[in-house]
XYZ file of N, CA, C and O in Angstrom:
780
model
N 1.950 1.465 3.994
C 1.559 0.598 2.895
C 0.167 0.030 3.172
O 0.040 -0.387 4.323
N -0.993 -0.091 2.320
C -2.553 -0.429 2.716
C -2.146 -2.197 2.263
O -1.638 -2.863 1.361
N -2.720 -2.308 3.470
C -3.344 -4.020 3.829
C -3.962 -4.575 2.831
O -4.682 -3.734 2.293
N -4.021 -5.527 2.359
C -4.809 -6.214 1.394
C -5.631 -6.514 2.146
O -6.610 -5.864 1.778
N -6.040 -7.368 3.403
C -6.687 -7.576 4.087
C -6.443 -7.529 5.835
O -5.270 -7.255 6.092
N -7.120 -7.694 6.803
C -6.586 -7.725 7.728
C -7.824 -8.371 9.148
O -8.844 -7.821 9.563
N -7.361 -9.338 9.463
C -7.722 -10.301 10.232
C -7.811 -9.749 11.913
O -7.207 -8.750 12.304
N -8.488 -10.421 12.598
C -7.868 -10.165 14.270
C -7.315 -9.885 14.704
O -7.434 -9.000 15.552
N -5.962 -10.696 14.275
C -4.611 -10.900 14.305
C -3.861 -10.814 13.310
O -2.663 -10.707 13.574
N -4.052 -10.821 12.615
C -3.119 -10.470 11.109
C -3.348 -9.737 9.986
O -4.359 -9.763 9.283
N -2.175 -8.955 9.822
C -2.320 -8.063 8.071
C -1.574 -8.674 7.285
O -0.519 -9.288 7.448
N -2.219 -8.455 6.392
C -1.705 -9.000 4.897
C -1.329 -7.965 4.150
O -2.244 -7.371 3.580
N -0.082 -7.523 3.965
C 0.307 -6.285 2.983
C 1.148 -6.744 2.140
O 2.054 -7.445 2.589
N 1.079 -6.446 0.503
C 2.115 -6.657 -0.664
C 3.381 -6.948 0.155
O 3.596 -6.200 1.108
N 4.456 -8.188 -0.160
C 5.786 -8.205 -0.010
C 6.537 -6.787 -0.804
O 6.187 -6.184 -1.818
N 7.527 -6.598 -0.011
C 8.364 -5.671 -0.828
C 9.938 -6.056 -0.917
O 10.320 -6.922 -0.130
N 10.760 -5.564 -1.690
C 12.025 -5.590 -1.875
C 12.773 -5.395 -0.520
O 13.790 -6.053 -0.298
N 12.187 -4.313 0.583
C 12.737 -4.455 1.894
C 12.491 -5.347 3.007
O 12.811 -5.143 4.178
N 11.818 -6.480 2.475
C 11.419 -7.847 3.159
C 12.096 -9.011 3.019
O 11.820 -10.096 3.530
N 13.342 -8.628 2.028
C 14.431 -9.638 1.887
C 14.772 -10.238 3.164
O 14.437 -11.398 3.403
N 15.546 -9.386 4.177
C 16.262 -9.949 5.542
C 15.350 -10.726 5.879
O 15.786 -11.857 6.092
N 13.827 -10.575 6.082
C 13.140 -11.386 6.881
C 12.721 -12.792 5.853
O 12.614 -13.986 6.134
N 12.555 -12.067 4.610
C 12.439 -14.015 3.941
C 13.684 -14.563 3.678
O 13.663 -15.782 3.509
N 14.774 -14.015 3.594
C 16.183 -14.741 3.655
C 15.785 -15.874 5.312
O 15.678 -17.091 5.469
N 15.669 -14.626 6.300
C 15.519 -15.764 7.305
C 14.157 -17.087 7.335
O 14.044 -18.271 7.651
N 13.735 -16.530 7.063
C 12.513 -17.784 7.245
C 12.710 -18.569 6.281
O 12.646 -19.738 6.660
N 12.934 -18.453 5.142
C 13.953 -19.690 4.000
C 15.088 -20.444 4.840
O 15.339 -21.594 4.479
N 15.510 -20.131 5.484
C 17.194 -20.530 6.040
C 16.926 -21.407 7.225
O 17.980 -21.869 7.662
N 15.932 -21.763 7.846
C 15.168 -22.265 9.109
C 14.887 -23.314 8.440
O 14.164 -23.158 7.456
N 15.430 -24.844 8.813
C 15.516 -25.755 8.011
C 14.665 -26.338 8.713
O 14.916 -27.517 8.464
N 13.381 -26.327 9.800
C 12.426 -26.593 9.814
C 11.224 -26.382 9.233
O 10.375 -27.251 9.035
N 11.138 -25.148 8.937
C 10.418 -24.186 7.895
C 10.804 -24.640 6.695
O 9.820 -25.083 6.102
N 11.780 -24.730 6.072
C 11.318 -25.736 4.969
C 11.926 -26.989 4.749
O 12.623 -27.331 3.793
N 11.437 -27.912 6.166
C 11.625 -28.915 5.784
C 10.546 -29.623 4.569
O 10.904 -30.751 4.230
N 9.703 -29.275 4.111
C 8.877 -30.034 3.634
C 9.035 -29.251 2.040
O 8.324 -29.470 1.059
N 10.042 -28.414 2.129
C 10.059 -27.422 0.681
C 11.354 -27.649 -0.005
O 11.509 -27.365 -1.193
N 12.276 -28.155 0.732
C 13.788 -28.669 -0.146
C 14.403 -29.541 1.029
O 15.426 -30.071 0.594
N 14.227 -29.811 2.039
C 14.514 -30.766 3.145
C 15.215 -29.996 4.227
O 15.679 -30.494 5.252
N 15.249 -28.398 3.803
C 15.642 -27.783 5.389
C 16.915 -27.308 4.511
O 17.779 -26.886 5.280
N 17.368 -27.226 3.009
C 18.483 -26.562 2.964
C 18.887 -25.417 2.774
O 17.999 -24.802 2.185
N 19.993 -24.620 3.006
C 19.853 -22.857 3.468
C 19.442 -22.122 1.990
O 19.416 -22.447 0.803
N 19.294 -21.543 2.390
C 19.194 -20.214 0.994
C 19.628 -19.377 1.275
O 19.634 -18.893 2.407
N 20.328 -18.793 -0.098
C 20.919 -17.823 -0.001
C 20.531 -16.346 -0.812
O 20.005 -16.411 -1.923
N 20.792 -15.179 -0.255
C 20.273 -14.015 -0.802
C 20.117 -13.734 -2.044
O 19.167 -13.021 -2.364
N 21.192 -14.329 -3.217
C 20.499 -14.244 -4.377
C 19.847 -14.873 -5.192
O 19.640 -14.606 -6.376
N 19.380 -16.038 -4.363
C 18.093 -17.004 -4.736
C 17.097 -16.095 -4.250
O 16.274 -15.666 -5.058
N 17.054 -15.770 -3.159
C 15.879 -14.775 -2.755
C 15.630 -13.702 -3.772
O 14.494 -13.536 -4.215
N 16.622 -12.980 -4.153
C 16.490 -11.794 -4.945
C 15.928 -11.950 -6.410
O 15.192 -11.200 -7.052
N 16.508 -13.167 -6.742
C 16.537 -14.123 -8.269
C 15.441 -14.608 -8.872
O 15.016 -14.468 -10.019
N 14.923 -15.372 -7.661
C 13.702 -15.818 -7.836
C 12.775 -16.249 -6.913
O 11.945 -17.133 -7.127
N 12.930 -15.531 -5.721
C 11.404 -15.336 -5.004
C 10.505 -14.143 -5.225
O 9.302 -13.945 -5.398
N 12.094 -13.131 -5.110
C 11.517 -11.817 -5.373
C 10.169 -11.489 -6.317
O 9.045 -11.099 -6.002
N 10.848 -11.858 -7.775
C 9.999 -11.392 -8.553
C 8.735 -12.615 -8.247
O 7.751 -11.991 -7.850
N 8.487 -13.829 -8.285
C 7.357 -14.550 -8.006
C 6.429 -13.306 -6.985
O 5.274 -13.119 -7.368
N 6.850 -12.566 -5.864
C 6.437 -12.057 -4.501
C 5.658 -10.733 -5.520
O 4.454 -10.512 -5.391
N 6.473 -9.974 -6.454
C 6.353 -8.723 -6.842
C 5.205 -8.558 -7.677
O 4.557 -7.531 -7.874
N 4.983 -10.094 -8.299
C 4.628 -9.881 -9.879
C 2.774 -9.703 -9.357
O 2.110 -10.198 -8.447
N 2.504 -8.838 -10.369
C 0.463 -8.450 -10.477
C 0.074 -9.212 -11.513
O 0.485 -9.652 -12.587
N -1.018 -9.210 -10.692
C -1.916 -9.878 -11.635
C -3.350 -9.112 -11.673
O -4.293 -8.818 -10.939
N -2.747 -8.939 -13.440
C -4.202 -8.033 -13.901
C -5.478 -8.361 -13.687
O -6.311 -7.457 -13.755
N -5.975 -9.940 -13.335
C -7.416 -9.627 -13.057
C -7.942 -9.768 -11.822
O -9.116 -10.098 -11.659
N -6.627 -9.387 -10.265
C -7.257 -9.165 -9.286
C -6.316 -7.915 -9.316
O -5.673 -7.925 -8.266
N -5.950 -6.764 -10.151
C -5.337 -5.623 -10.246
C -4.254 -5.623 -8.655
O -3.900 -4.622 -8.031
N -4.061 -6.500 -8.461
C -2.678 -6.875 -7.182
C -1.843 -7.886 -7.472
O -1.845 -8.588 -8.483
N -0.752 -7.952 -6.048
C -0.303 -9.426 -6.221
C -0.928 -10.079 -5.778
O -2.045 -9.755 -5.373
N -0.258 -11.679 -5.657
C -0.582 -12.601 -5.040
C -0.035 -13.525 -3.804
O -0.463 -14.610 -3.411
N 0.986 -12.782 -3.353
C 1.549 -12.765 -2.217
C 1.664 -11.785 -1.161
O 1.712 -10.562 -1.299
N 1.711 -12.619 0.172
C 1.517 -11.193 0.870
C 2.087 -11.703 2.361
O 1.852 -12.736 2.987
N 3.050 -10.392 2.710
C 3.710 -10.194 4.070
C 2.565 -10.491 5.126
O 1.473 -9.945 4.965
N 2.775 -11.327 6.189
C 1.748 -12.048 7.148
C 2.486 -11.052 8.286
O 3.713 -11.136 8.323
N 1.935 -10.254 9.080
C 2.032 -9.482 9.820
C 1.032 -9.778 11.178
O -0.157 -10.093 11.121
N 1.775 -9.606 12.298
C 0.699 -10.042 13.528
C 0.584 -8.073 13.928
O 1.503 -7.259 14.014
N -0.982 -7.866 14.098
C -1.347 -6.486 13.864
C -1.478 -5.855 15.194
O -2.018 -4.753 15.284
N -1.039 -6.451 16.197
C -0.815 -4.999 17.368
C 0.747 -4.723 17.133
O 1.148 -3.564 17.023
N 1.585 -5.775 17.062
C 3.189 -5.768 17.240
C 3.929 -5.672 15.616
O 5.155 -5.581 15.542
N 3.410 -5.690 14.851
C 3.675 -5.411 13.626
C 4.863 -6.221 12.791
O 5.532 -5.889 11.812
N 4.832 -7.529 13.669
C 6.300 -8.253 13.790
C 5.703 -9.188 12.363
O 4.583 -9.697 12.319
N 6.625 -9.255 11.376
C 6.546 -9.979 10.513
C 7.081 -11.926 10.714
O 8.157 -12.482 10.936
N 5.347 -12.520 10.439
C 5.092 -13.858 10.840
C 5.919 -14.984 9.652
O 6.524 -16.005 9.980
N 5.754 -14.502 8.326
C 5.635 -14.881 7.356
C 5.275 -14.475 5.842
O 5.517 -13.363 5.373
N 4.594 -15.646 5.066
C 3.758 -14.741 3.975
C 2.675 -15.982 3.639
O 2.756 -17.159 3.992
N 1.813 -15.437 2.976
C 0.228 -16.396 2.117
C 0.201 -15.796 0.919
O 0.192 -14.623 0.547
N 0.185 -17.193 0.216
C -0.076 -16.895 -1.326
C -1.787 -16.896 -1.481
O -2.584 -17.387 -0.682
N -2.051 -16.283 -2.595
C -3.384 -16.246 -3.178
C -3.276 -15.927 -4.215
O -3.820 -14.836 -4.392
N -2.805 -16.345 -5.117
C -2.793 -16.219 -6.822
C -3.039 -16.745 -7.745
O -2.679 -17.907 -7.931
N -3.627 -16.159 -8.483
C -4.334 -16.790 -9.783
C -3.437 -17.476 -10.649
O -2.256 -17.151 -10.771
N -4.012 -18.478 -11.291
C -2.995 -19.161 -12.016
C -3.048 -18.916 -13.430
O -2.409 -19.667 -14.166
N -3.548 -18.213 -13.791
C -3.497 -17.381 -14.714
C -3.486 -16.203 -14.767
O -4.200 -15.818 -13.841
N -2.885 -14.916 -15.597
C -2.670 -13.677 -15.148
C -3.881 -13.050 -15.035
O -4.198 -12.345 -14.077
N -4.793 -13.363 -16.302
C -5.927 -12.494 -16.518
C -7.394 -13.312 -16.009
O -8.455 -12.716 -16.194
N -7.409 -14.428 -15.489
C -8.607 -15.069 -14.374
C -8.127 -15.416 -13.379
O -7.008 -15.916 -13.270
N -8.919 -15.198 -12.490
C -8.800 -15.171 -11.019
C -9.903 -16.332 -10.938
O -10.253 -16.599 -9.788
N -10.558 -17.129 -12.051
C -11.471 -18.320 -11.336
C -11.207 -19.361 -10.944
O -12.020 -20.069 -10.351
N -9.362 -19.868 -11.318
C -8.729 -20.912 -10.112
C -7.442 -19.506 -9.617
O -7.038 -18.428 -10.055
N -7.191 -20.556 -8.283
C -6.570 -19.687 -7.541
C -5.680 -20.867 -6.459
O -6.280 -21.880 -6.098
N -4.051 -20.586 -5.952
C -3.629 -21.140 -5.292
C -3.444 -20.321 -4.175
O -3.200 -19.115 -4.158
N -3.651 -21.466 -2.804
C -3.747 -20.874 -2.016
C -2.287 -21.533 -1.141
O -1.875 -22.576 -1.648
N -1.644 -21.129 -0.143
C -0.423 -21.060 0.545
C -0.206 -20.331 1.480
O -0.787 -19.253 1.611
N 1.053 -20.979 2.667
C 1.691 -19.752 3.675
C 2.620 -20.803 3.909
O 2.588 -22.031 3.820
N 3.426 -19.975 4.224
C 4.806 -20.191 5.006
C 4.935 -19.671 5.857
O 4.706 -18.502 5.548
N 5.257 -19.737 7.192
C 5.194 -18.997 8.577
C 6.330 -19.666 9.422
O 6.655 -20.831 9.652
N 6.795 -18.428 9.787
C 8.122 -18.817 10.744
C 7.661 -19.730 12.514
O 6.677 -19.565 13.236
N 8.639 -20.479 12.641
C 8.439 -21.264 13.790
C 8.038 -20.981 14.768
O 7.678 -21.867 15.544
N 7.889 -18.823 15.318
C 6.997 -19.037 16.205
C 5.827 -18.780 16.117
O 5.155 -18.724 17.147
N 5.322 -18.577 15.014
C 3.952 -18.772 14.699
C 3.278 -19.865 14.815
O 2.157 -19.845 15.323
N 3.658 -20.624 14.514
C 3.622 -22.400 14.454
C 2.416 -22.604 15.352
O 2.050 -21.675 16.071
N 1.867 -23.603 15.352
C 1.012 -23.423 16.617
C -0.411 -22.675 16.967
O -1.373 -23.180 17.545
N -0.265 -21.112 16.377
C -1.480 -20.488 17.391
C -2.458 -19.912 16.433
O -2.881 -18.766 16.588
N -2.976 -20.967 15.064
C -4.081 -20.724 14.929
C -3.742 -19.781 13.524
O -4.499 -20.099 12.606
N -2.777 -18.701 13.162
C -2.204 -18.154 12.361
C -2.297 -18.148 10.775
O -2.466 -17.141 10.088
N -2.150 -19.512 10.294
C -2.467 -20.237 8.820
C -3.599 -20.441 8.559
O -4.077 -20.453 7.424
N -4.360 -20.689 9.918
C -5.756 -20.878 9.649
C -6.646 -19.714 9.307
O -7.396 -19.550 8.345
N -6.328 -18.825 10.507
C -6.954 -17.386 10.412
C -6.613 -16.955 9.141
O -7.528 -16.498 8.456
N -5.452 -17.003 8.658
C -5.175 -15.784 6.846
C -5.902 -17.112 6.099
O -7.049 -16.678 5.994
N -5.923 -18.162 5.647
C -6.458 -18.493 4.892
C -7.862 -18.694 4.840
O -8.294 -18.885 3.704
N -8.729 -18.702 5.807
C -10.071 -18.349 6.086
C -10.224 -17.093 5.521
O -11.226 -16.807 4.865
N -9.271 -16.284 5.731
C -9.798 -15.152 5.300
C -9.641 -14.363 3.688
O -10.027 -13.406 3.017
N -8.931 -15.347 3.683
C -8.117 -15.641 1.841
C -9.369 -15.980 1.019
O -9.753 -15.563 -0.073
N -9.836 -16.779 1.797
C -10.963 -17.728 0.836
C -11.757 -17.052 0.912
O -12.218 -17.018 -0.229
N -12.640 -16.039 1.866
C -13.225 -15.228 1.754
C -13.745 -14.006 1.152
O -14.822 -13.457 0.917
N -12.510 -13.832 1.012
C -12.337 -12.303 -0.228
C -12.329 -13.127 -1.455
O -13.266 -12.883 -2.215
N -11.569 -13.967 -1.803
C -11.688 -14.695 -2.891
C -12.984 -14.831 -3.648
O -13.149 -14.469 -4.813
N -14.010 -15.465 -2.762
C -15.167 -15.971 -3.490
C -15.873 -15.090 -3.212
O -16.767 -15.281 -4.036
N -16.341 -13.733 -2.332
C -16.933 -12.945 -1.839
C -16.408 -11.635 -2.970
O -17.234 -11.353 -3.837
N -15.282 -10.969 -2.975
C -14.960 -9.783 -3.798
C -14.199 -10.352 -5.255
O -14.470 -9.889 -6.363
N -13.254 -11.384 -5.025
C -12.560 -11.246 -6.548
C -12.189 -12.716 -7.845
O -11.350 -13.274 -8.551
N -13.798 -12.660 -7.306
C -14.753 -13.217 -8.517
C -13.548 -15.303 -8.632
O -13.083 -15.714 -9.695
N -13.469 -15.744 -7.851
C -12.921 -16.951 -7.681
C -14.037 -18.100 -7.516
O -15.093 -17.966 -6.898
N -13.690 -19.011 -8.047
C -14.416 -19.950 -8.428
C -13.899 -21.298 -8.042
O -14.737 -22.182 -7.859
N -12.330 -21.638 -7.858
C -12.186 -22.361 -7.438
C -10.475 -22.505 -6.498
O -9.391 -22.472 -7.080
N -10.604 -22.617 -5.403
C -8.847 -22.583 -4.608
C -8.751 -24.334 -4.545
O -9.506 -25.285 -4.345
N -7.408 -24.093 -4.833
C -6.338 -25.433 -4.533
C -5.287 -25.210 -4.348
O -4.733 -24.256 -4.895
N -4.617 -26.100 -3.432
C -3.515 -26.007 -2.303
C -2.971 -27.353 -2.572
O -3.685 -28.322 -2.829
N -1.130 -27.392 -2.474
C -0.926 -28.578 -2.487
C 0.381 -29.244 -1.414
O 1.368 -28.555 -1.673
N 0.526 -29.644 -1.002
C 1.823 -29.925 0.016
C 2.225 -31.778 0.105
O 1.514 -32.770 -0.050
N 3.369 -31.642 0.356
C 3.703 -33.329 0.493
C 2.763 -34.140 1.391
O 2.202 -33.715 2.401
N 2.678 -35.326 0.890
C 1.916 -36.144 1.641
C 1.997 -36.100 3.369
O 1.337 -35.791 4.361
N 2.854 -36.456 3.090
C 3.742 -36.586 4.670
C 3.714 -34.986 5.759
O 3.675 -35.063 6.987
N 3.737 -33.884 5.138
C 3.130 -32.683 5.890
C 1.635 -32.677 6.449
O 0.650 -32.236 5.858
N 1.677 -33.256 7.698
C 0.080 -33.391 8.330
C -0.092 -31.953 8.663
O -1.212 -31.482 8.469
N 0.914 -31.122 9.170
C 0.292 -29.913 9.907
C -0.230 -28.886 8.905
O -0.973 -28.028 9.382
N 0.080 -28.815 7.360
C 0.011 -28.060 6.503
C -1.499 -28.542 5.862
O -2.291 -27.781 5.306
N -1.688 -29.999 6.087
C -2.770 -30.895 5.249
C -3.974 -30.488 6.143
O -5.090 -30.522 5.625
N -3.851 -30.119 7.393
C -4.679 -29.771 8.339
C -5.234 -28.519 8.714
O -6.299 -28.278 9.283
N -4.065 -27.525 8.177
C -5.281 -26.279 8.385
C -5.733 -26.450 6.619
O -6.723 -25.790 6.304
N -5.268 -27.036 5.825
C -6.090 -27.006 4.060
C -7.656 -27.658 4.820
O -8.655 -26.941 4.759
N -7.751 -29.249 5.611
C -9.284 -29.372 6.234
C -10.128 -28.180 6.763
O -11.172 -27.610 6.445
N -9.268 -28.088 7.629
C -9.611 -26.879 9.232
C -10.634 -25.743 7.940
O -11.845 -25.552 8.053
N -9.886 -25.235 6.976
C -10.444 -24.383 6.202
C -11.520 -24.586 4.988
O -11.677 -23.693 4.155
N -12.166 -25.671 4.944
C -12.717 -26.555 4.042
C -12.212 -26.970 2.872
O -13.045 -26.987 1.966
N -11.036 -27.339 2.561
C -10.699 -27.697 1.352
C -10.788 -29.114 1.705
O -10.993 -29.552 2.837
N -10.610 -29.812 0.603
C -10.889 -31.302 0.439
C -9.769 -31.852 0.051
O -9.067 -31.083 -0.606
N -9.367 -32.841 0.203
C -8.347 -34.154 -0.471
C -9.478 -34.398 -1.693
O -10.650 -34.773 -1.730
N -8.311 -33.909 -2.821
C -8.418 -34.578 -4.120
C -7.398 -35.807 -4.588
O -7.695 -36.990 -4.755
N -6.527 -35.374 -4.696
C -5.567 -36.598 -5.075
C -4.317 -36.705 -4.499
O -3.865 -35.846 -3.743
N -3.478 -38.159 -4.955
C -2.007 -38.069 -4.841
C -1.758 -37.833 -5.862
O -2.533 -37.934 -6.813
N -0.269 -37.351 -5.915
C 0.612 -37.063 -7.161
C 1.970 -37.396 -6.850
O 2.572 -37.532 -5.785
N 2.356 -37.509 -8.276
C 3.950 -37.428 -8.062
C 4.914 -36.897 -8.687
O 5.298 -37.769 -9.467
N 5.616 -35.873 -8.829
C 6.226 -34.655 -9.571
C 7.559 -35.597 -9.086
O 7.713 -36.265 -8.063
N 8.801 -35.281 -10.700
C 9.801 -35.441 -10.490
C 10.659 -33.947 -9.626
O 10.761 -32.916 -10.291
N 11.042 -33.963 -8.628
C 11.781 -32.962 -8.105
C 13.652 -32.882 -8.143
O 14.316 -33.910 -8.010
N 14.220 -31.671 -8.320
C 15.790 -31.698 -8.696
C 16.016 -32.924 -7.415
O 16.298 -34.049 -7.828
N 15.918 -32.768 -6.146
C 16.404 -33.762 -5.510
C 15.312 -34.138 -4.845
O 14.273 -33.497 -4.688
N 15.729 -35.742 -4.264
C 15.180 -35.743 -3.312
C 14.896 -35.997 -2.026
O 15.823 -36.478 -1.374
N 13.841 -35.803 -1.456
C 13.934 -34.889 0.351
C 12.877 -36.264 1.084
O 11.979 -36.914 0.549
N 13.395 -36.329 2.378
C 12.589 -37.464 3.137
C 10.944 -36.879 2.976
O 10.484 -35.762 3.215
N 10.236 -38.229 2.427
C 8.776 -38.018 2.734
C 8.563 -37.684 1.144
O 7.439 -37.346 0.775
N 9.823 -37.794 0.038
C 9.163 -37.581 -1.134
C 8.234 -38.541 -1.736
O 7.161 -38.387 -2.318
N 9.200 -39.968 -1.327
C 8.551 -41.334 -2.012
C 6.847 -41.308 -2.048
O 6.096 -41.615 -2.974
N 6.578 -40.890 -0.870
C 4.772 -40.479 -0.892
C 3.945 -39.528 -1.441
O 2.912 -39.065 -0.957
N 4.517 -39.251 -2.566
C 4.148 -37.815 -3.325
C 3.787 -36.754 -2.806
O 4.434 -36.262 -1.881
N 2.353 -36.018 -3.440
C 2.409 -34.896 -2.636
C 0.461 -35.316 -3.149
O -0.103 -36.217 -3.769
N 0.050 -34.052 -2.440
C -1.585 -34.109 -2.429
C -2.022 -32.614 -2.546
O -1.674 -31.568 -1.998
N -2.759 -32.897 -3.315
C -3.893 -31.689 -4.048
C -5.024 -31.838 -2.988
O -5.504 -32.810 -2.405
N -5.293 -30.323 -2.962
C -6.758 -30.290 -2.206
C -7.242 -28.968 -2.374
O -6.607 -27.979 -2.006
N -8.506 -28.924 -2.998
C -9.273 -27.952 -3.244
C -10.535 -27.765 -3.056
O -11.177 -28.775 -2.768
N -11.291 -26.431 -3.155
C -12.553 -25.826 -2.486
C -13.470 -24.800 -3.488
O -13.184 -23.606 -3.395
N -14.307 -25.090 -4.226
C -14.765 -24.375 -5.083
C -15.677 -23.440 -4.047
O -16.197 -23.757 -2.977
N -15.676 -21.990 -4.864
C -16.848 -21.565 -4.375
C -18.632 -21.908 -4.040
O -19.417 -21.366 -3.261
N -18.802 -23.059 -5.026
C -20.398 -23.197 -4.390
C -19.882 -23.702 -3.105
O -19.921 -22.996 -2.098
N -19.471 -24.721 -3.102
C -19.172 -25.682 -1.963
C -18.762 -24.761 -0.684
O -19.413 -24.781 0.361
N -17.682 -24.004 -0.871
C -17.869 -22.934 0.166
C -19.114 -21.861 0.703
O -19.268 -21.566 1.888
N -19.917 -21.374 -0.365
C -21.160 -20.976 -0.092
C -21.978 -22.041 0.682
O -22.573 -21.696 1.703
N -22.027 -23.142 0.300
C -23.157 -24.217 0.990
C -22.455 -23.861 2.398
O -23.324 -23.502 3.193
N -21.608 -23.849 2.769
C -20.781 -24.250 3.930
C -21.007 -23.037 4.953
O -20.966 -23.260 6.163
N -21.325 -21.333 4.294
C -21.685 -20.494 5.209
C -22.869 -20.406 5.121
O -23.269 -19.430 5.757
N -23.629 -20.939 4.651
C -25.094 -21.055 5.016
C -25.896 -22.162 5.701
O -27.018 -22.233 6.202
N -24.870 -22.997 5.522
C -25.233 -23.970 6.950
C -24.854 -23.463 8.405
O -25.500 -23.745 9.415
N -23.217 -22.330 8.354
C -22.991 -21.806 9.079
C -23.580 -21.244 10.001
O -23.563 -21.383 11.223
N -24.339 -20.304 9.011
C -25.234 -19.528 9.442
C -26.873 -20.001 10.372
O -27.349 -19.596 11.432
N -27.219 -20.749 9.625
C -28.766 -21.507 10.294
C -27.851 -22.347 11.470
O -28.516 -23.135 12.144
N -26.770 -22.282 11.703
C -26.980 -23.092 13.320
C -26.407 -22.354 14.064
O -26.044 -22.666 15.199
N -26.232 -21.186 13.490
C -25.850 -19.979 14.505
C -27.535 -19.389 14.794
O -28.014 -19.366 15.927
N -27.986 -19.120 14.061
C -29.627 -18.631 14.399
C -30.410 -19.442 14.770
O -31.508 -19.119 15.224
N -29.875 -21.086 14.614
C -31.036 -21.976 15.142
C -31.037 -22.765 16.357
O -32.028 -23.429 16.660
């Protein structure tokens, strides 16, 4: 299956229908989503029901999806997945950005590397104009590679959710990165690498 992209350490290839077992498990790891329903299990035909097709579905104006199997690329061991999808079918000039990564990824740099490199192709090949990312207040480690990668704190919010999960009362936070602002950012890059 060809890579959408592929990092140091990581490939990014379309999810498929035979990636169930492994997102059944990383859904079911009630640390992994503690910050997404409070850690409660899921079951296979929620996966099938409605992750699946979210995972499957294209979008005509980056002629792909917008999700993608996070793969560590000597061992081929599936990490997770990163969203990058347009929020509209037919513009790709806002775009959400995301990952979910299993617990032993946690840690080594992983979220940072695919979404650096998310944002890259984004504003570099498929014509994006602006990424935003959003996670509960209370998720520092998620709020931190959105910095690490230049996105910004825009706001709080507060969405009514079916239930709710410790750390809701503090809403959740938007943070986004337009392409100029990312351009300024590799060209400063750049002059203090040459200077």
């Amino acid at each position: 299956m060809p890579y959408f992209l592929e990092t140091e350490r990581l490939a990014l290839r379309p999810v498929t229908e035979a990636d169930v077992d492994q997102l059944l498990a990383l859904d079911n790891d009630p640390e992994v989503m503690r910050f997404i329903n409070g850690g409660r299990p899921t079951t296979p035909e929620a996966i099938r029901a409605d992750s699946l097709p979210r995972f499957l579905h294209h979008y005509p104006c980056i002629d792909n999806r917008g999700f993608w199997a996070a793969e560590e690329r000597t061992t081929g061991s599936f990490l997770g997945w990163f969203v990058f999808r347009p929020l509209e079918d037919h513009s790709a000039a806002l775009v959400e950005l995301g990952y979910r990564l299993g617990r032993a990824a946690w840690g080594r740099g992983y979220a940072t590397e695919g979404a650096h490199a998310l944002l890259r192709k984004g504003f570099t090949e498929l014509g994006v104009q602006r990424v935003t990312a959003n996670t509960m207040t209370v998720n520092a480690r998620s709020r931190r590679v959105m910095e690490k990668v230049g996105l910004r704190y825009m706001r709080t919010f507060f969405d009514e959710w079916p239930e709710r999960i410790e750390g809701s009362e503090l809403g959740d936070v938007e943070y986004a990165l337009t392409r100029s602002a990312w351009e300024a950012k590799q060209v400063t890059r750049a002059r203090r690498q040459t200077g």
